[in-house]
Amino acid sequence: MKRLALAFGTMALAAPLAIAQTSTWVPDKAHSEVDFTILHMSLSKVHGHFGNIGGKITLNDADISKSSVDVTIDVSTVDTGNSMRDNDLKGESMFDVGKFPTATFTSTSVAKKGDKQLTVNGNLTLHGMTKPVVLEVDGPTGPVPGMDKKPHSGFSATTTISRNAFGIGTKYPASVLGDDIQLTIDMDVAKQ
């Protein structure tokens, strides 16, 4: 009986410690974005980005593989530096932001790859379609104190997705608009 009481007592003490090992981090919207690159007319690459990144990272300080990512991207913020092209990208034949104003990424697993590198598997929902993607991540860097007096850390991730797999601009052949979209996600996250 004493052993059972001791085991329950140990578990009761360990539970708060396990909870204390996780922390929540949210994107600093002024310093976080998703950049993209796509081949145009088989000649040159067009670059653009999305801002207004939301969501959170739940970081397990003791075991980073038990961490999770849940991020929302405001697709209506698409910016390529050309307003006419940006309006086309927001239209029905491309991102259709009237119907699909946001994209989301939800992790399914996190694996440590090196000293400051991770592989994050997850599901990307874009243009109403959900597909698995793998992010190669550098980070976390920091933490350092931010102007808001909170600790800030940084992450930079890359992946390549198929435009056609997500049903974006399917009327355009690859000779006009490449199928591969290279994504770079740079995030400055603040501890909550």
mmCIF file of C-alpha atoms in Angstrom:
data_model
loop_
_atom_site.group_PDB
_atom_site.id
_atom_site.type_symbol
_atom_site.label_atom_id
_atom_site.label_comp_id
_atom_site.label_asym_id
_atom_site.label_seq_id
_atom_site.Cartn_x
_atom_site.Cartn_y
_atom_site.Cartn_z
ATOM 1 C CA MET A 1 0.000 0.000 0.000
ATOM 2 C CA LYS A 2 2.865 2.351 0.819
ATOM 3 C CA ARG A 3 4.384 1.676 -2.601
ATOM 4 C CA LEU A 4 1.096 2.528 -4.310
ATOM 5 C CA ALA A 5 0.797 5.751 -2.327
ATOM 6 C CA LEU A 6 4.431 6.594 -3.137
ATOM 7 C CA ALA A 7 3.840 5.924 -6.859
ATOM 8 C CA PHE A 8 0.749 8.185 -6.912
ATOM 9 C CA GLY A 9 2.635 10.851 -4.973
ATOM 10 C CA THR A 10 5.521 10.748 -7.458
ATOM 11 C CA MET A 11 3.107 10.971 -10.397
ATOM 12 C CA ALA A 12 1.322 13.918 -8.790
ATOM 13 C CA LEU A 13 4.643 15.743 -8.400
ATOM 14 C CA ALA A 14 5.808 14.871 -11.930
ATOM 15 C CA ALA A 15 2.639 16.129 -13.646
ATOM 16 C CA PRO A 16 3.301 19.848 -12.994
ATOM 17 C CA LEU A 17 6.904 19.368 -14.133
ATOM 18 C CA ALA A 18 5.731 17.861 -17.434
ATOM 19 C CA ILE A 19 3.342 20.758 -17.957
ATOM 20 C CA ALA A 20 6.092 23.266 -17.169
ATOM 21 C CA GLN A 21 8.264 21.804 -19.941
ATOM 22 C CA THR A 22 6.063 23.197 -22.693
ATOM 23 C CA SER A 23 5.759 26.806 -23.731
ATOM 24 C CA THR A 24 3.602 28.610 -26.281
ATOM 25 C CA TRP A 25 5.144 30.938 -28.883
ATOM 26 C CA VAL A 26 3.201 33.111 -31.335
ATOM 27 C CA PRO A 27 4.430 34.798 -34.533
ATOM 28 C CA ASP A 28 5.528 38.422 -34.350
ATOM 29 C CA LYS A 29 3.464 39.581 -37.348
ATOM 30 C CA ALA A 30 5.854 42.442 -38.153
ATOM 31 C CA HIS A 31 8.790 40.037 -38.516
ATOM 32 C CA SER A 32 7.253 36.840 -39.927
ATOM 33 C CA GLU A 33 6.309 35.975 -43.512
ATOM 34 C CA VAL A 34 6.051 33.243 -46.115
ATOM 35 C CA ASP A 35 8.054 33.892 -49.288
ATOM 36 C CA PHE A 36 7.451 32.022 -52.538
ATOM 37 C CA THR A 37 9.267 31.593 -55.848
ATOM 38 C CA ILE A 38 7.816 30.186 -59.081
ATOM 39 C CA LEU A 39 9.169 29.905 -62.637
ATOM 40 C CA HIS A 40 7.446 32.160 -65.188
ATOM 41 C CA MET A 41 7.463 31.449 -68.949
ATOM 42 C CA SER A 42 10.331 28.967 -68.404
ATOM 43 C CA LEU A 43 12.586 32.046 -68.268
ATOM 44 C CA SER A 44 12.718 33.735 -64.904
ATOM 45 C CA LYS A 45 11.546 33.333 -61.349
ATOM 46 C CA VAL A 46 8.809 35.480 -59.848
ATOM 47 C CA HIS A 47 9.066 36.160 -56.122
ATOM 48 C CA GLY A 48 6.356 37.149 -53.682
ATOM 49 C CA HIS A 49 5.306 36.836 -50.097
ATOM 50 C CA PHE A 50 2.398 36.535 -47.689
ATOM 51 C CA GLY A 51 2.211 38.461 -44.425
ATOM 52 C CA ASN A 52 -0.108 38.413 -41.408
ATOM 53 C CA ILE A 53 1.065 35.036 -40.102
ATOM 54 C CA GLY A 54 -0.882 33.758 -37.086
ATOM 55 C CA GLY A 55 -1.109 30.626 -34.995
ATOM 56 C CA LYS A 56 1.259 29.162 -32.449
ATOM 57 C CA ILE A 57 4.166 26.852 -31.784
ATOM 58 C CA THR A 58 3.957 24.673 -28.697
ATOM 59 C CA LEU A 59 7.571 24.001 -27.776
ATOM 60 C CA ASN A 60 8.521 21.112 -25.527
ATOM 61 C CA ASP A 61 11.718 22.279 -23.857
ATOM 62 C CA ALA A 62 12.725 18.789 -22.688
ATOM 63 C CA ASP A 63 12.031 16.949 -25.954
ATOM 64 C CA ILE A 64 11.630 19.062 -29.102
ATOM 65 C CA SER A 65 10.166 16.063 -30.964
ATOM 66 C CA LYS A 66 7.060 16.467 -28.769
ATOM 67 C CA SER A 67 6.562 20.038 -30.016
ATOM 68 C CA SER A 68 3.809 21.086 -32.417
ATOM 69 C CA VAL A 69 3.136 23.793 -34.990
ATOM 70 C CA ASP A 70 -0.217 25.280 -35.977
ATOM 71 C CA VAL A 71 0.127 28.281 -38.301
ATOM 72 C CA THR A 72 -2.366 30.345 -40.328
ATOM 73 C CA ILE A 73 -1.365 32.378 -43.402
ATOM 74 C CA ASP A 74 -3.492 35.257 -44.693
ATOM 75 C CA VAL A 75 -3.481 34.482 -48.438
ATOM 76 C CA SER A 76 -5.156 37.816 -49.239
ATOM 77 C CA THR A 77 -1.876 39.553 -48.304
ATOM 78 C CA VAL A 78 -0.121 38.106 -51.395
ATOM 79 C CA ASP A 79 2.396 40.651 -52.700
ATOM 80 C CA THR A 80 4.686 40.268 -55.707
ATOM 81 C CA GLY A 81 5.441 43.967 -56.127
ATOM 82 C CA ASN A 82 3.028 44.233 -59.067
ATOM 83 C CA SER A 83 -0.564 45.180 -58.200
ATOM 84 C CA MET A 84 -2.036 43.845 -61.464
ATOM 85 C CA ARG A 85 -0.410 40.442 -60.942
ATOM 86 C CA ASP A 86 -1.407 40.469 -57.252
ATOM 87 C CA ASN A 87 -5.058 41.034 -58.224
ATOM 88 C CA ASP A 88 -4.831 38.098 -60.665
ATOM 89 C CA LEU A 89 -3.337 35.902 -57.934
ATOM 90 C CA LYS A 90 -6.207 36.783 -55.588
ATOM 91 C CA GLY A 91 -8.779 35.919 -58.285
ATOM 92 C CA GLU A 92 -10.802 32.752 -58.866
ATOM 93 C CA SER A 93 -8.361 31.166 -61.320
ATOM 94 C CA MET A 94 -5.501 31.273 -58.801
ATOM 95 C CA PHE A 95 -5.807 31.509 -54.976
ATOM 96 C CA ASP A 96 -9.492 32.540 -54.983
ATOM 97 C CA VAL A 97 -9.127 34.493 -51.736
ATOM 98 C CA GLY A 98 -12.864 35.245 -51.709
ATOM 99 C CA LYS A 99 -13.475 31.548 -51.050
ATOM 100 C CA PHE A 100 -10.157 30.553 -49.462
ATOM 101 C CA PRO A 101 -8.750 33.568 -47.577
ATOM 102 C CA THR A 102 -6.352 31.567 -45.408
ATOM 103 C CA ALA A 103 -3.941 28.672 -45.619
ATOM 104 C CA THR A 104 -3.017 26.557 -42.606
ATOM 105 C CA PHE A 105 -0.151 24.288 -41.640
ATOM 106 C CA THR A 106 -0.570 21.766 -38.833
ATOM 107 C CA SER A 107 2.344 19.579 -37.855
ATOM 108 C CA THR A 108 2.030 15.817 -37.500
ATOM 109 C CA SER A 109 5.596 15.170 -36.289
ATOM 110 C CA VAL A 110 8.781 17.016 -35.382
ATOM 111 C CA ALA A 111 12.220 15.402 -35.567
ATOM 112 C CA LYS A 112 15.591 16.792 -34.567
ATOM 113 C CA LYS A 113 17.955 16.688 -37.527
ATOM 114 C CA GLY A 114 21.063 18.419 -36.195
ATOM 115 C CA ASP A 115 22.165 20.857 -33.539
ATOM 116 C CA LYS A 116 19.820 23.616 -34.735
ATOM 117 C CA GLN A 117 17.877 21.778 -37.453
ATOM 118 C CA LEU A 118 14.503 20.078 -37.507
ATOM 119 C CA THR A 119 12.310 18.169 -39.929
ATOM 120 C CA VAL A 120 8.646 19.035 -39.456
ATOM 121 C CA ASN A 121 6.033 16.897 -41.200
ATOM 122 C CA GLY A 122 2.516 18.224 -41.439
ATOM 123 C CA ASN A 123 -0.563 19.023 -43.460
ATOM 124 C CA LEU A 124 -0.848 22.172 -45.542
ATOM 125 C CA THR A 125 -4.360 23.316 -46.403
ATOM 126 C CA LEU A 126 -4.311 25.730 -49.334
ATOM 127 C CA HIS A 127 -7.033 26.609 -51.847
ATOM 128 C CA GLY A 128 -9.407 24.217 -50.036
ATOM 129 C CA MET A 129 -7.119 21.202 -50.443
ATOM 130 C CA THR A 130 -5.025 19.475 -47.761
ATOM 131 C CA LYS A 131 -1.742 17.774 -48.660
ATOM 132 C CA PRO A 132 1.178 16.463 -46.602
ATOM 133 C CA VAL A 133 4.366 18.534 -46.740
ATOM 134 C CA VAL A 134 7.787 18.299 -45.127
ATOM 135 C CA LEU A 135 9.489 21.427 -43.796
ATOM 136 C CA GLU A 136 13.262 21.526 -43.417
ATOM 137 C CA VAL A 137 13.768 23.921 -40.506
ATOM 138 C CA ASP A 138 16.752 25.881 -39.237
ATOM 139 C CA GLY A 139 16.232 26.837 -35.617
ATOM 140 C CA PRO A 140 15.315 27.627 -33.073
ATOM 141 C CA THR A 141 17.700 30.548 -32.771
ATOM 142 C CA GLY A 142 17.687 32.641 -29.642
ATOM 143 C CA PRO A 143 15.925 33.312 -27.452
ATOM 144 C CA VAL A 144 16.666 37.015 -27.141
ATOM 145 C CA PRO A 145 14.614 39.686 -25.363
ATOM 146 C CA GLY A 146 12.238 41.543 -27.684
ATOM 147 C CA MET A 147 11.050 45.132 -27.471
ATOM 148 C CA ASP A 148 7.836 43.741 -25.954
ATOM 149 C CA LYS A 149 9.948 42.403 -23.033
ATOM 150 C CA LYS A 150 9.170 38.802 -24.059
ATOM 151 C CA PRO A 151 11.719 36.176 -25.170
ATOM 152 C CA HIS A 152 11.841 35.834 -28.981
ATOM 153 C CA SER A 153 13.138 32.899 -31.039
ATOM 154 C CA GLY A 154 13.552 32.453 -34.782
ATOM 155 C CA PHE A 155 12.810 29.684 -37.277
ATOM 156 C CA SER A 156 13.420 29.484 -41.024
ATOM 157 C CA ALA A 157 11.822 26.639 -42.994
ATOM 158 C CA THR A 158 11.802 25.580 -46.634
ATOM 159 C CA THR A 159 9.712 23.234 -48.744
ATOM 160 C CA THR A 160 8.519 22.817 -52.333
ATOM 161 C CA ILE A 161 4.878 22.211 -53.219
ATOM 162 C CA SER A 162 3.060 21.459 -56.469
ATOM 163 C CA ARG A 163 0.806 24.240 -57.767
ATOM 164 C CA ASN A 164 -1.362 21.715 -59.620
ATOM 165 C CA ALA A 165 -1.714 19.415 -56.596
ATOM 166 C CA PHE A 166 -3.426 22.301 -54.796
ATOM 167 C CA GLY A 167 -5.568 23.209 -57.826
ATOM 168 C CA ILE A 168 -3.992 26.647 -58.276
ATOM 169 C CA GLY A 169 -3.894 28.094 -61.796
ATOM 170 C CA THR A 170 -4.591 24.731 -63.402
ATOM 171 C CA LYS A 171 -5.449 26.357 -66.752
ATOM 172 C CA TYR A 172 -1.805 27.444 -67.130
ATOM 173 C CA PRO A 173 0.629 24.877 -68.574
ATOM 174 C CA ALA A 174 4.031 24.434 -66.899
ATOM 175 C CA SER A 175 5.660 26.269 -69.822
ATOM 176 C CA VAL A 176 3.774 29.420 -68.759
ATOM 177 C CA LEU A 177 3.728 28.944 -64.998
ATOM 178 C CA GLY A 178 5.965 26.385 -63.336
ATOM 179 C CA ASP A 179 4.401 23.662 -61.219
ATOM 180 C CA ASP A 180 6.952 23.807 -58.385
ATOM 181 C CA ILE A 181 6.467 26.551 -55.816
ATOM 182 C CA GLN A 182 9.408 27.007 -53.475
ATOM 183 C CA LEU A 183 8.376 28.262 -50.050
ATOM 184 C CA THR A 184 10.522 29.870 -47.365
ATOM 185 C CA ILE A 185 8.870 30.507 -44.028
ATOM 186 C CA ASP A 186 10.673 32.958 -41.733
ATOM 187 C CA MET A 187 9.217 33.369 -38.290
ATOM 188 C CA ASP A 188 10.091 35.485 -35.282
ATOM 189 C CA VAL A 189 8.044 34.012 -32.443
ATOM 190 C CA ALA A 190 7.404 35.480 -28.990
ATOM 191 C CA LYS A 191 6.963 33.424 -25.838
ATOM 192 C CA GLN A 192 3.570 33.858 -24.231
#
